[in-house]
Amino acid sequence: MTQRYSSLLPSVTEILDMAGMTDYFNIPDKEYHFSLGHAVDYATQLVDENNLGECENVVLPYVEAYKDFLKDTKCEIIENQCHVVSEIYGFQGTLDKRAKLFGNRAIIDIKKSNICEPWYHWQTAGYMIAYNEKHKRPLDIQKRYILNLQPKNYKLTPCKDDSDLSVFKAAVITANKRKEHKLWKPQN
């Protein structure tokens, strides 16, 4: 289990993996894609902070797509890389962006891909559960979105299925039982 923080709690993504609900660790050339994804995510944060400067050529087309998204939607980014913890369900995570979008407080999860995997929706549900729990406001985050960035193009997908929250909670229970009964082994 990758530990980003001093907590021993699994991350939102680890919960979904432990429950067998992702294909996260079977991505071809995953190290390259993970590295590029982190670079793109960080570059979008620098755009939000008006501090981008120069960036690598491989990242620049994604930055242009992100800038188009901001311009087209008039999205107001409130916070980047927000660490959340659910003490009730026992997990942690880092949501990419908390924003005001289309008049609602929302979570936006950035993906450097051209498809929107079903588990992306469950991932944002985990972030929403933990964020709202942490801030003791059950409806503070009202909407969830996946922002797929491609070179010079973007696709914004709303997460409309309210059952995503229940699916994520079921994943927490499943992951904990699999770990308890030694039915799960960490992936590399």
PDB file of N, CA and C in Angstrom, residues 56-160:
ATOM      1  N   GLU A  56       6.782  21.251 -19.908  1.00  0.00           N
ATOM      2  CA  GLU A  56       7.303  20.332 -20.922  1.00  0.00           C
ATOM      3  C   GLU A  56       6.347  20.219 -22.094  1.00  0.00           C
ATOM      4  N   ASN A  57       6.912  19.997 -23.265  1.00  0.00           N
ATOM      5  CA  ASN A  57       6.105  19.904 -24.492  1.00  0.00           C
ATOM      6  C   ASN A  57       5.042  18.826 -24.414  1.00  0.00           C
ATOM      7  N   VAL A  58       5.334  17.714 -23.747  1.00  0.00           N
ATOM      8  CA  VAL A  58       4.368  16.609 -23.667  1.00  0.00           C
ATOM      9  C   VAL A  58       3.159  16.994 -22.810  1.00  0.00           C
ATOM     10  N   VAL A  59       3.328  17.929 -21.888  1.00  0.00           N
ATOM     11  CA  VAL A  59       2.259  18.348 -20.976  1.00  0.00           C
ATOM     12  C   VAL A  59       1.440  19.496 -21.562  1.00  0.00           C
ATOM     13  N   LEU A  60       2.072  20.329 -22.374  1.00  0.00           N
ATOM     14  CA  LEU A  60       1.448  21.551 -22.878  1.00  0.00           C
ATOM     15  C   LEU A  60       0.088  21.347 -23.558  1.00  0.00           C
ATOM     16  N   PRO A  61      -0.110  20.340 -24.417  1.00  0.00           N
ATOM     17  CA  PRO A  61      -1.431  20.177 -25.041  1.00  0.00           C
ATOM     18  C   PRO A  61      -2.546  19.888 -24.023  1.00  0.00           C
ATOM     19  N   TYR A  62      -2.210  19.215 -22.949  1.00  0.00           N
ATOM     20  CA  TYR A  62      -3.202  18.954 -21.892  1.00  0.00           C
ATOM     21  C   TYR A  62      -3.532  20.246 -21.150  1.00  0.00           C
ATOM     22  N   VAL A  63      -2.525  21.070 -20.941  1.00  0.00           N
ATOM     23  CA  VAL A  63      -2.731  22.368 -20.293  1.00  0.00           C
ATOM     24  C   VAL A  63      -3.648  23.235 -21.150  1.00  0.00           C
ATOM     25  N   GLU A  64      -3.420  23.204 -22.464  1.00  0.00           N
ATOM     26  CA  GLU A  64      -4.282  23.978 -23.363  1.00  0.00           C
ATOM     27  C   GLU A  64      -5.729  23.491 -23.278  1.00  0.00           C
ATOM     28  N   ALA A  65      -5.918  22.183 -23.199  1.00  0.00           N
ATOM     29  CA  ALA A  65      -7.274  21.631 -23.063  1.00  0.00           C
ATOM     30  C   ALA A  65      -7.891  22.075 -21.740  1.00  0.00           C
ATOM     31  N   TYR A  66      -7.098  22.084 -20.678  1.00  0.00           N
ATOM     32  CA  TYR A  66      -7.604  22.515 -19.368  1.00  0.00           C
ATOM     33  C   TYR A  66      -7.995  23.992 -19.398  1.00  0.00           C
ATOM     34  N   LYS A  67      -7.183  24.812 -20.016  1.00  0.00           N
ATOM     35  CA  LYS A  67      -7.511  26.245 -20.124  1.00  0.00           C
ATOM     36  C   LYS A  67      -8.806  26.440 -20.917  1.00  0.00           C
ATOM     37  N   ASP A  68      -8.991  25.637 -21.964  1.00  0.00           N
ATOM     38  CA  ASP A  68     -10.244  25.702 -22.733  1.00  0.00           C
ATOM     39  C   ASP A  68     -11.432  25.332 -21.848  1.00  0.00           C
ATOM     40  N   PHE A  69     -11.270  24.297 -21.036  1.00  0.00           N
ATOM     41  CA  PHE A  69     -12.325  23.893 -20.103  1.00  0.00           C
ATOM     42  C   PHE A  69     -12.685  25.057 -19.181  1.00  0.00           C
ATOM     43  N   LEU A  70     -11.689  25.692 -18.584  1.00  0.00           N
ATOM     44  CA  LEU A  70     -11.949  26.810 -17.667  1.00  0.00           C
ATOM     45  C   LEU A  70     -12.671  27.949 -18.389  1.00  0.00           C
ATOM     46  N   LYS A  71     -12.230  28.263 -19.584  1.00  0.00           N
ATOM     47  CA  LYS A  71     -12.835  29.346 -20.360  1.00  0.00           C
ATOM     48  C   LYS A  71     -14.270  29.006 -20.756  1.00  0.00           C
ATOM     49  N   ASP A  72     -14.470  27.789 -21.250  1.00  0.00           N
ATOM     50  CA  ASP A  72     -15.790  27.392 -21.746  1.00  0.00           C
ATOM     51  C   ASP A  72     -16.835  27.283 -20.632  1.00  0.00           C
ATOM     52  N   THR A  73     -16.432  26.804 -19.471  1.00  0.00           N
ATOM     53  CA  THR A  73     -17.389  26.540 -18.391  1.00  0.00           C
ATOM     54  C   THR A  73     -17.434  27.636 -17.335  1.00  0.00           C
ATOM     55  N   LYS A  74     -16.449  28.532 -17.379  1.00  0.00           N
ATOM     56  CA  LYS A  74     -16.314  29.577 -16.349  1.00  0.00           C
ATOM     57  C   LYS A  74     -16.186  28.951 -14.950  1.00  0.00           C
ATOM     58  N   CYS A  75     -15.553  27.805 -14.897  1.00  0.00           N
ATOM     59  CA  CYS A  75     -15.343  27.088 -13.641  1.00  0.00           C
ATOM     60  C   CYS A  75     -14.438  27.898 -12.718  1.00  0.00           C
ATOM     61  N   GLU A  76     -14.815  27.966 -11.454  1.00  0.00           N
ATOM     62  CA  GLU A  76     -14.023  28.658 -10.438  1.00  0.00           C
ATOM     63  C   GLU A  76     -13.411  27.599  -9.510  1.00  0.00           C
ATOM     64  N   ILE A  77     -12.096  27.441  -9.592  1.00  0.00           N
ATOM     65  CA  ILE A  77     -11.407  26.472  -8.741  1.00  0.00           C
ATOM     66  C   ILE A  77     -11.234  27.081  -7.349  1.00  0.00           C
ATOM     67  N   ILE A  78     -11.680  26.363  -6.344  1.00  0.00           N
ATOM     68  CA  ILE A  78     -11.603  26.818  -4.960  1.00  0.00           C
ATOM     69  C   ILE A  78     -10.371  26.246  -4.271  1.00  0.00           C
ATOM     70  N   GLU A  79     -10.066  24.979  -4.561  1.00  0.00           N
ATOM     71  CA  GLU A  79      -8.963  24.317  -3.875  1.00  0.00           C
ATOM     72  C   GLU A  79      -8.432  23.182  -4.736  1.00  0.00           C
ATOM     73  N   ASN A  80      -7.106  23.007  -4.705  1.00  0.00           N
ATOM     74  CA  ASN A  80      -6.432  21.914  -5.404  1.00  0.00           C
ATOM     75  C   ASN A  80      -5.864  20.939  -4.390  1.00  0.00           C
ATOM     76  N   GLN A  81      -5.823  19.667  -4.779  1.00  0.00           N
ATOM     77  CA  GLN A  81      -5.167  18.629  -3.985  1.00  0.00           C
ATOM     78  C   GLN A  81      -5.616  18.656  -2.520  1.00  0.00           C
ATOM     79  N   CYS A  82      -6.884  18.475  -2.320  1.00  0.00           N
ATOM     80  CA  CYS A  82      -7.496  18.537  -0.994  1.00  0.00           C
ATOM     81  C   CYS A  82      -7.476  17.146  -0.352  1.00  0.00           C
ATOM     82  N   HIS A  83      -6.708  17.007   0.715  1.00  0.00           N
ATOM     83  CA  HIS A  83      -6.621  15.723   1.417  1.00  0.00           C
ATOM     84  C   HIS A  83      -7.858  15.544   2.292  1.00  0.00           C
ATOM     85  N   VAL A  84      -8.472  14.381   2.184  1.00  0.00           N
ATOM     86  CA  VAL A  84      -9.671  14.080   2.963  1.00  0.00           C
ATOM     87  C   VAL A  84      -9.504  12.735   3.667  1.00  0.00           C
ATOM     88  N   VAL A  85     -10.166  12.611   4.806  1.00  0.00           N
ATOM     89  CA  VAL A  85     -10.131  11.379   5.586  1.00  0.00           C
ATOM     90  C   VAL A  85     -11.551  11.080   6.054  1.00  0.00           C
ATOM     91  N   SER A  86     -11.940   9.825   5.923  1.00  0.00           N
ATOM     92  CA  SER A  86     -13.207   9.392   6.514  1.00  0.00           C
ATOM     93  C   SER A  86     -12.883   8.520   7.711  1.00  0.00           C
ATOM     94  N   GLU A  87     -13.155   9.050   8.881  1.00  0.00           N
ATOM     95  CA  GLU A  87     -12.958   8.254  10.094  1.00  0.00           C
ATOM     96  C   GLU A  87     -14.077   7.224  10.243  1.00  0.00           C
ATOM     97  N   ILE A  88     -15.247   7.542   9.728  1.00  0.00           N
ATOM     98  CA  ILE A  88     -16.379   6.621   9.807  1.00  0.00           C
ATOM     99  C   ILE A  88     -16.090   5.351   9.006  1.00  0.00           C
ATOM    100  N   TYR A  89     -15.611   5.514   7.771  1.00  0.00           N
ATOM    101  CA  TYR A  89     -15.410   4.368   6.879  1.00  0.00           C
ATOM    102  C   TYR A  89     -13.956   3.909   6.806  1.00  0.00           C
ATOM    103  N   GLY A  90     -13.022   4.690   7.351  1.00  0.00           N
ATOM    104  CA  GLY A  90     -11.632   4.263   7.419  1.00  0.00           C
ATOM    105  C   GLY A  90     -10.866   4.310   6.108  1.00  0.00           C
ATOM    106  N   PHE A  91     -10.878   5.452   5.434  1.00  0.00           N
ATOM    107  CA  PHE A  91     -10.080   5.624   4.227  1.00  0.00           C
ATOM    108  C   PHE A  91      -9.668   7.087   4.111  1.00  0.00           C
ATOM    109  N   GLN A  92      -8.749   7.335   3.198  1.00  0.00           N
ATOM    110  CA  GLN A  92      -8.271   8.688   2.938  1.00  0.00           C
ATOM    111  C   GLN A  92      -8.145   8.887   1.432  1.00  0.00           C
ATOM    112  N   GLY A  93      -7.922  10.094   1.042  1.00  0.00           N
ATOM    113  CA  GLY A  93      -7.703  10.355  -0.372  1.00  0.00           C
ATOM    114  C   GLY A  93      -7.348  11.794  -0.613  1.00  0.00           C
ATOM    115  N   THR A  94      -7.004  12.083  -1.827  1.00  0.00           N
ATOM    116  CA  THR A  94      -6.698  13.452  -2.237  1.00  0.00           C
ATOM    117  C   THR A  94      -7.505  13.754  -3.485  1.00  0.00           C
ATOM    118  N   LEU A  95      -8.508  14.603  -3.327  1.00  0.00           N
ATOM    119  CA  LEU A  95      -9.308  14.968  -4.485  1.00  0.00           C
ATOM    120  C   LEU A  95      -8.572  16.043  -5.270  1.00  0.00           C
ATOM    121  N   ASP A  96      -8.686  15.996  -6.586  1.00  0.00           N
ATOM    122  CA  ASP A  96      -7.919  16.903  -7.436  1.00  0.00           C
ATOM    123  C   ASP A  96      -8.345  18.354  -7.275  1.00  0.00           C
ATOM    124  N   LYS A  97      -9.642  18.600  -7.424  1.00  0.00           N
ATOM    125  CA  LYS A  97     -10.115  19.981  -7.399  1.00  0.00           C
ATOM    126  C   LYS A  97     -11.480  20.078  -6.741  1.00  0.00           C
ATOM    127  N   ARG A  98     -11.612  21.095  -5.917  1.00  0.00           N
ATOM    128  CA  ARG A  98     -12.904  21.492  -5.376  1.00  0.00           C
ATOM    129  C   ARG A  98     -13.223  22.790  -6.084  1.00  0.00           C
ATOM    130  N   ALA A  99     -14.429  22.880  -6.626  1.00  0.00           N
ATOM    131  CA  ALA A  99     -14.734  23.998  -7.519  1.00  0.00           C
ATOM    132  C   ALA A  99     -16.181  24.438  -7.404  1.00  0.00           C
ATOM    133  N   LYS A 100     -16.444  25.580  -7.991  1.00  0.00           N
ATOM    134  CA  LYS A 100     -17.810  26.036  -8.221  1.00  0.00           C
ATOM    135  C   LYS A 100     -18.014  25.926  -9.727  1.00  0.00           C
ATOM    136  N   LEU A 101     -18.933  25.036 -10.107  1.00  0.00           N
ATOM    137  CA  LEU A 101     -19.153  24.744 -11.524  1.00  0.00           C
ATOM    138  C   LEU A 101     -20.650  24.689 -11.785  1.00  0.00           C
ATOM    139  N   PHE A 102     -21.094  25.471 -12.729  1.00  0.00           N
ATOM    140  CA  PHE A 102     -22.507  25.543 -13.092  1.00  0.00           C
ATOM    141  C   PHE A 102     -23.372  25.871 -11.877  1.00  0.00           C
ATOM    142  N   GLY A 103     -22.848  26.708 -10.990  1.00  0.00           N
ATOM    143  CA  GLY A 103     -23.605  27.164  -9.828  1.00  0.00           C
ATOM    144  C   GLY A 103     -23.607  26.219  -8.637  1.00  0.00           C
ATOM    145  N   ASN A 104     -22.862  25.112  -8.717  1.00  0.00           N
ATOM    146  CA  ASN A 104     -22.825  24.132  -7.631  1.00  0.00           C
ATOM    147  C   ASN A 104     -21.404  23.919  -7.123  1.00  0.00           C
ATOM    148  N   ARG A 105     -21.289  23.597  -5.835  1.00  0.00           N
ATOM    149  CA  ARG A 105     -19.999  23.184  -5.280  1.00  0.00           C
ATOM    150  C   ARG A 105     -19.753  21.756  -5.756  1.00  0.00           C
ATOM    151  N   ALA A 106     -18.570  21.531  -6.301  1.00  0.00           N
ATOM    152  CA  ALA A 106     -18.317  20.254  -6.967  1.00  0.00           C
ATOM    153  C   ALA A 106     -16.901  19.750  -6.736  1.00  0.00           C
ATOM    154  N   ILE A 107     -16.750  18.453  -6.958  1.00  0.00           N
ATOM    155  CA  ILE A 107     -15.448  17.810  -7.038  1.00  0.00           C
ATOM    156  C   ILE A 107     -15.183  17.565  -8.511  1.00  0.00           C
ATOM    157  N   ILE A 108     -13.954  17.872  -8.936  1.00  0.00           N
ATOM    158  CA  ILE A 108     -13.538  17.559 -10.305  1.00  0.00           C
ATOM    159  C   ILE A 108     -12.307  16.668 -10.212  1.00  0.00           C
ATOM    160  N   ASP A 109     -12.390  15.500 -10.804  1.00  0.00           N
ATOM    161  CA  ASP A 109     -11.256  14.593 -10.832  1.00  0.00           C
ATOM    162  C   ASP A 109     -10.676  14.614 -12.240  1.00  0.00           C
ATOM    163  N   ILE A 110      -9.400  14.960 -12.333  1.00  0.00           N
ATOM    164  CA  ILE A 110      -8.715  15.072 -13.621  1.00  0.00           C
ATOM    165  C   ILE A 110      -8.202  13.701 -14.039  1.00  0.00           C
ATOM    166  N   LYS A 111      -8.470  13.338 -15.275  1.00  0.00           N
ATOM    167  CA  LYS A 111      -7.944  12.096 -15.840  1.00  0.00           C
ATOM    168  C   LYS A 111      -7.293  12.420 -17.173  1.00  0.00           C
ATOM    169  N   LYS A 112      -6.149  11.842 -17.408  1.00  0.00           N
ATOM    170  CA  LYS A 112      -5.442  12.010 -18.672  1.00  0.00           C
ATOM    171  C   LYS A 112      -5.759  10.785 -19.520  1.00  0.00           C
ATOM    172  N   SER A 113      -6.975  10.745 -20.002  1.00  0.00           N
ATOM    173  CA  SER A 113      -7.403   9.597 -20.796  1.00  0.00           C
ATOM    174  C   SER A 113      -8.531  10.020 -21.715  1.00  0.00           C
ATOM    175  N   ASN A 114      -8.821   9.166 -22.681  1.00  0.00           N
ATOM    176  CA  ASN A 114      -9.918   9.495 -23.588  1.00  0.00           C
ATOM    177  C   ASN A 114     -11.194   8.733 -23.256  1.00  0.00           C
ATOM    178  N   ILE A 115     -11.148   7.917 -22.188  1.00  0.00           N
ATOM    179  CA  ILE A 115     -12.345   7.193 -21.767  1.00  0.00           C
ATOM    180  C   ILE A 115     -12.643   7.514 -20.305  1.00  0.00           C
ATOM    181  N   CYS A 116     -13.881   7.310 -19.944  1.00  0.00           N
ATOM    182  CA  CYS A 116     -14.306   7.541 -18.559  1.00  0.00           C
ATOM    183  C   CYS A 116     -14.698   6.185 -17.974  1.00  0.00           C
ATOM    184  N   GLU A 117     -13.771   5.599 -17.236  1.00  0.00           N
ATOM    185  CA  GLU A 117     -14.004   4.284 -16.628  1.00  0.00           C
ATOM    186  C   GLU A 117     -15.110   4.368 -15.569  1.00  0.00           C
ATOM    187  N   PRO A 118     -15.903   3.316 -15.393  1.00  0.00           N
ATOM    188  CA  PRO A 118     -16.967   3.350 -14.371  1.00  0.00           C
ATOM    189  C   PRO A 118     -16.428   3.621 -12.967  1.00  0.00           C
ATOM    190  N   TRP A 119     -15.242   3.106 -12.674  1.00  0.00           N
ATOM    191  CA  TRP A 119     -14.724   3.274 -11.317  1.00  0.00           C
ATOM    192  C   TRP A 119     -14.296   4.704 -11.019  1.00  0.00           C
ATOM    193  N   TYR A 120     -14.139   5.546 -12.048  1.00  0.00           N
ATOM    194  CA  TYR A 120     -13.851   6.962 -11.791  1.00  0.00           C
ATOM    195  C   TYR A 120     -15.004   7.593 -10.997  1.00  0.00           C
ATOM    196  N   HIS A 121     -16.216   7.196 -11.321  1.00  0.00           N
ATOM    197  CA  HIS A 121     -17.398   7.730 -10.640  1.00  0.00           C
ATOM    198  C   HIS A 121     -17.393   7.314  -9.166  1.00  0.00           C
ATOM    199  N   TRP A 122     -17.029   6.051  -8.915  1.00  0.00           N
ATOM    200  CA  TRP A 122     -16.986   5.563  -7.525  1.00  0.00           C
ATOM    201  C   TRP A 122     -15.863   6.245  -6.754  1.00  0.00           C
ATOM    202  N   GLN A 123     -14.773   6.552  -7.452  1.00  0.00           N
ATOM    203  CA  GLN A 123     -13.654   7.258  -6.832  1.00  0.00           C
ATOM    204  C   GLN A 123     -14.113   8.646  -6.356  1.00  0.00           C
ATOM    205  N   THR A 124     -14.821   9.373  -7.210  1.00  0.00           N
ATOM    206  CA  THR A 124     -15.303  10.696  -6.797  1.00  0.00           C
ATOM    207  C   THR A 124     -16.323  10.591  -5.671  1.00  0.00           C
ATOM    208  N   ALA A 125     -17.079   9.493  -5.646  1.00  0.00           N
ATOM    209  CA  ALA A 125     -18.040   9.279  -4.550  1.00  0.00           C
ATOM    210  C   ALA A 125     -17.296   9.143  -3.225  1.00  0.00           C
ATOM    211  N   GLY A 126     -16.185   8.413  -3.225  1.00  0.00           N
ATOM    212  CA  GLY A 126     -15.373   8.290  -2.008  1.00  0.00           C
ATOM    213  C   GLY A 126     -14.863   9.642  -1.538  1.00  0.00           C
ATOM    214  N   TYR A 127     -14.366  10.449  -2.473  1.00  0.00           N
ATOM    215  CA  TYR A 127     -13.885  11.783  -2.104  1.00  0.00           C
ATOM    216  C   TYR A 127     -15.022  12.632  -1.529  1.00  0.00           C
ATOM    217  N   MET A 128     -16.192  12.532  -2.142  1.00  0.00           N
ATOM    218  CA  MET A 128     -17.345  13.313  -1.685  1.00  0.00           C
ATOM    219  C   MET A 128     -17.757  12.896  -0.269  1.00  0.00           C
ATOM    220  N   ILE A 129     -17.807  11.596  -0.027  1.00  0.00           N
ATOM    221  CA  ILE A 129     -18.164  11.088   1.305  1.00  0.00           C
ATOM    222  C   ILE A 129     -17.199  11.629   2.351  1.00  0.00           C
ATOM    223  N   ALA A 130     -15.898  11.505   2.080  1.00  0.00           N
ATOM    224  CA  ALA A 130     -14.892  11.940   3.060  1.00  0.00           C
ATOM    225  C   ALA A 130     -14.876  13.448   3.225  1.00  0.00           C
ATOM    226  N   TYR A 131     -14.998  14.194   2.131  1.00  0.00           N
ATOM    227  CA  TYR A 131     -14.980  15.660   2.229  1.00  0.00           C
ATOM    228  C   TYR A 131     -16.160  16.153   3.051  1.00  0.00           C
ATOM    229  N   ASN A 132     -17.339  15.668   2.731  1.00  0.00           N
ATOM    230  CA  ASN A 132     -18.529  16.125   3.451  1.00  0.00           C
ATOM    231  C   ASN A 132     -18.493  15.695   4.918  1.00  0.00           C
ATOM    232  N   GLU A 133     -17.932  14.511   5.201  1.00  0.00           N
ATOM    233  CA  GLU A 133     -17.787  14.074   6.592  1.00  0.00           C
ATOM    234  C   GLU A 133     -16.803  14.984   7.341  1.00  0.00           C
ATOM    235  N   LYS A 134     -15.675  15.251   6.712  1.00  0.00           N
ATOM    236  CA  LYS A 134     -14.630  16.072   7.333  1.00  0.00           C
ATOM    237  C   LYS A 134     -15.159  17.457   7.687  1.00  0.00           C
ATOM    238  N   HIS A 135     -15.969  18.013   6.832  1.00  0.00           N
ATOM    239  CA  HIS A 135     -16.467  19.370   7.030  1.00  0.00           C
ATOM    240  C   HIS A 135     -17.823  19.407   7.722  1.00  0.00           C
ATOM    241  N   LYS A 136     -18.291  18.220   8.127  1.00  0.00           N
ATOM    242  CA  LYS A 136     -19.536  18.082   8.890  1.00  0.00           C
ATOM    243  C   LYS A 136     -20.716  18.792   8.235  1.00  0.00           C
ATOM    244  N   ARG A 137     -20.690  18.779   6.903  1.00  0.00           N
ATOM    245  CA  ARG A 137     -21.791  19.327   6.128  1.00  0.00           C
ATOM    246  C   ARG A 137     -22.153  18.296   5.067  1.00  0.00           C
ATOM    247  N   PRO A 138     -23.180  17.493   5.321  1.00  0.00           N
ATOM    248  CA  PRO A 138     -23.483  16.370   4.428  1.00  0.00           C
ATOM    249  C   PRO A 138     -23.684  16.749   2.966  1.00  0.00           C
ATOM    250  N   LEU A 139     -24.075  17.968   2.691  1.00  0.00           N
ATOM    251  CA  LEU A 139     -24.336  18.348   1.304  1.00  0.00           C
ATOM    252  C   LEU A 139     -23.405  19.450   0.818  1.00  0.00           C
ATOM    253  N   ASP A 140     -22.240  19.600   1.458  1.00  0.00           N
ATOM    254  CA  ASP A 140     -21.336  20.677   1.059  1.00  0.00           C
ATOM    255  C   ASP A 140     -20.913  20.525  -0.394  1.00  0.00           C
ATOM    256  N   ILE A 141     -20.456  19.335  -0.750  1.00  0.00           N
ATOM    257  CA  ILE A 141     -20.157  19.049  -2.159  1.00  0.00           C
ATOM    258  C   ILE A 141     -21.441  18.491  -2.758  1.00  0.00           C
ATOM    259  N   GLN A 142     -21.915  19.157  -3.790  1.00  0.00           N
ATOM    260  CA  GLN A 142     -23.201  18.792  -4.372  1.00  0.00           C
ATOM    261  C   GLN A 142     -23.080  17.970  -5.652  1.00  0.00           C
ATOM    262  N   LYS A 143     -22.005  18.158  -6.385  1.00  0.00           N
ATOM    263  CA  LYS A 143     -21.854  17.501  -7.687  1.00  0.00           C
ATOM    264  C   LYS A 143     -20.451  16.921  -7.818  1.00  0.00           C
ATOM    265  N   ARG A 144     -20.340  15.941  -8.704  1.00  0.00           N
ATOM    266  CA  ARG A 144     -19.059  15.297  -8.993  1.00  0.00           C
ATOM    267  C   ARG A 144     -18.887  15.228 -10.505  1.00  0.00           C
ATOM    268  N   TYR A 145     -17.652  15.484 -10.947  1.00  0.00           N
ATOM    269  CA  TYR A 145     -17.354  15.460 -12.377  1.00  0.00           C
ATOM    270  C   TYR A 145     -16.024  14.766 -12.631  1.00  0.00           C
ATOM    271  N   ILE A 146     -15.939  14.132 -13.797  1.00  0.00           N
ATOM    272  CA  ILE A 146     -14.680  13.604 -14.316  1.00  0.00           C
ATOM    273  C   ILE A 146     -14.299  14.506 -15.482  1.00  0.00           C
ATOM    274  N   LEU A 147     -13.085  15.050 -15.438  1.00  0.00           N
ATOM    275  CA  LEU A 147     -12.585  15.874 -16.529  1.00  0.00           C
ATOM    276  C   LEU A 147     -11.481  15.090 -17.241  1.00  0.00           C
ATOM    277  N   ASN A 148     -11.840  14.512 -18.397  1.00  0.00           N
ATOM    278  CA  ASN A 148     -10.870  13.777 -19.207  1.00  0.00           C
ATOM    279  C   ASN A 148     -10.151  14.781 -20.100  1.00  0.00           C
ATOM    280  N   LEU A 149      -8.845  14.886 -19.899  1.00  0.00           N
ATOM    281  CA  LEU A 149      -8.032  15.782 -20.720  1.00  0.00           C
ATOM    282  C   LEU A 149      -7.277  14.960 -21.759  1.00  0.00           C
ATOM    283  N   GLN A 150      -7.327  15.425 -22.979  1.00  0.00           N
ATOM    284  CA  GLN A 150      -6.548  14.882 -24.083  1.00  0.00           C
ATOM    285  C   GLN A 150      -5.817  16.060 -24.716  1.00  0.00           C
ATOM    286  N   PRO A 151      -4.799  15.786 -25.504  1.00  0.00           N
ATOM    287  CA  PRO A 151      -4.102  16.913 -26.132  1.00  0.00           C
ATOM    288  C   PRO A 151      -5.076  17.831 -26.874  1.00  0.00           C
ATOM    289  N   LYS A 152      -5.184  19.053 -26.395  1.00  0.00           N
ATOM    290  CA  LYS A 152      -6.005  20.117 -26.995  1.00  0.00           C
ATOM    291  C   LYS A 152      -7.496  19.800 -27.025  1.00  0.00           C
ATOM    292  N   ASN A 153      -7.953  18.900 -26.163  1.00  0.00           N
ATOM    293  CA  ASN A 153      -9.361  18.533 -26.125  1.00  0.00           C
ATOM    294  C   ASN A 153      -9.721  18.085 -24.712  1.00  0.00           C
ATOM    295  N   TYR A 154     -10.980  18.255 -24.345  1.00  0.00           N
ATOM    296  CA  TYR A 154     -11.427  17.783 -23.038  1.00  0.00           C
ATOM    297  C   TYR A 154     -12.852  17.263 -23.137  1.00  0.00           C
ATOM    298  N   LYS A 155     -13.201  16.432 -22.169  1.00  0.00           N
ATOM    299  CA  LYS A 155     -14.584  15.957 -22.044  1.00  0.00           C
ATOM    300  C   LYS A 155     -14.934  15.993 -20.566  1.00  0.00           C
ATOM    301  N   LEU A 156     -15.977  16.692 -20.224  1.00  0.00           N
ATOM    302  CA  LEU A 156     -16.461  16.786 -18.855  1.00  0.00           C
ATOM    303  C   LEU A 156     -17.656  15.849 -18.702  1.00  0.00           C
ATOM    304  N   THR A 157     -17.535  14.893 -17.782  1.00  0.00           N
ATOM    305  CA  THR A 157     -18.599  13.917 -17.558  1.00  0.00           C
ATOM    306  C   THR A 157     -19.167  14.103 -16.159  1.00  0.00           C
ATOM    307  N   PRO A 158     -20.444  14.433 -16.053  1.00  0.00           N
ATOM    308  CA  PRO A 158     -21.048  14.525 -14.720  1.00  0.00           C
ATOM    309  C   PRO A 158     -21.301  13.127 -14.158  1.00  0.00           C
ATOM    310  N   CYS A 159     -21.087  12.974 -12.870  1.00  0.00           N
ATOM    311  CA  CYS A 159     -21.386  11.717 -12.174  1.00  0.00           C
ATOM    312  C   CYS A 159     -22.794  11.860 -11.610  1.00  0.00           C
ATOM    313  N   LYS A 160     -23.766  11.331 -12.310  1.00  0.00           N
ATOM    314  CA  LYS A 160     -25.172  11.566 -11.983  1.00  0.00           C
ATOM    315  C   LYS A 160     -25.810  10.477 -11.135  1.00  0.00           C
TER     316      LYS A 160
END
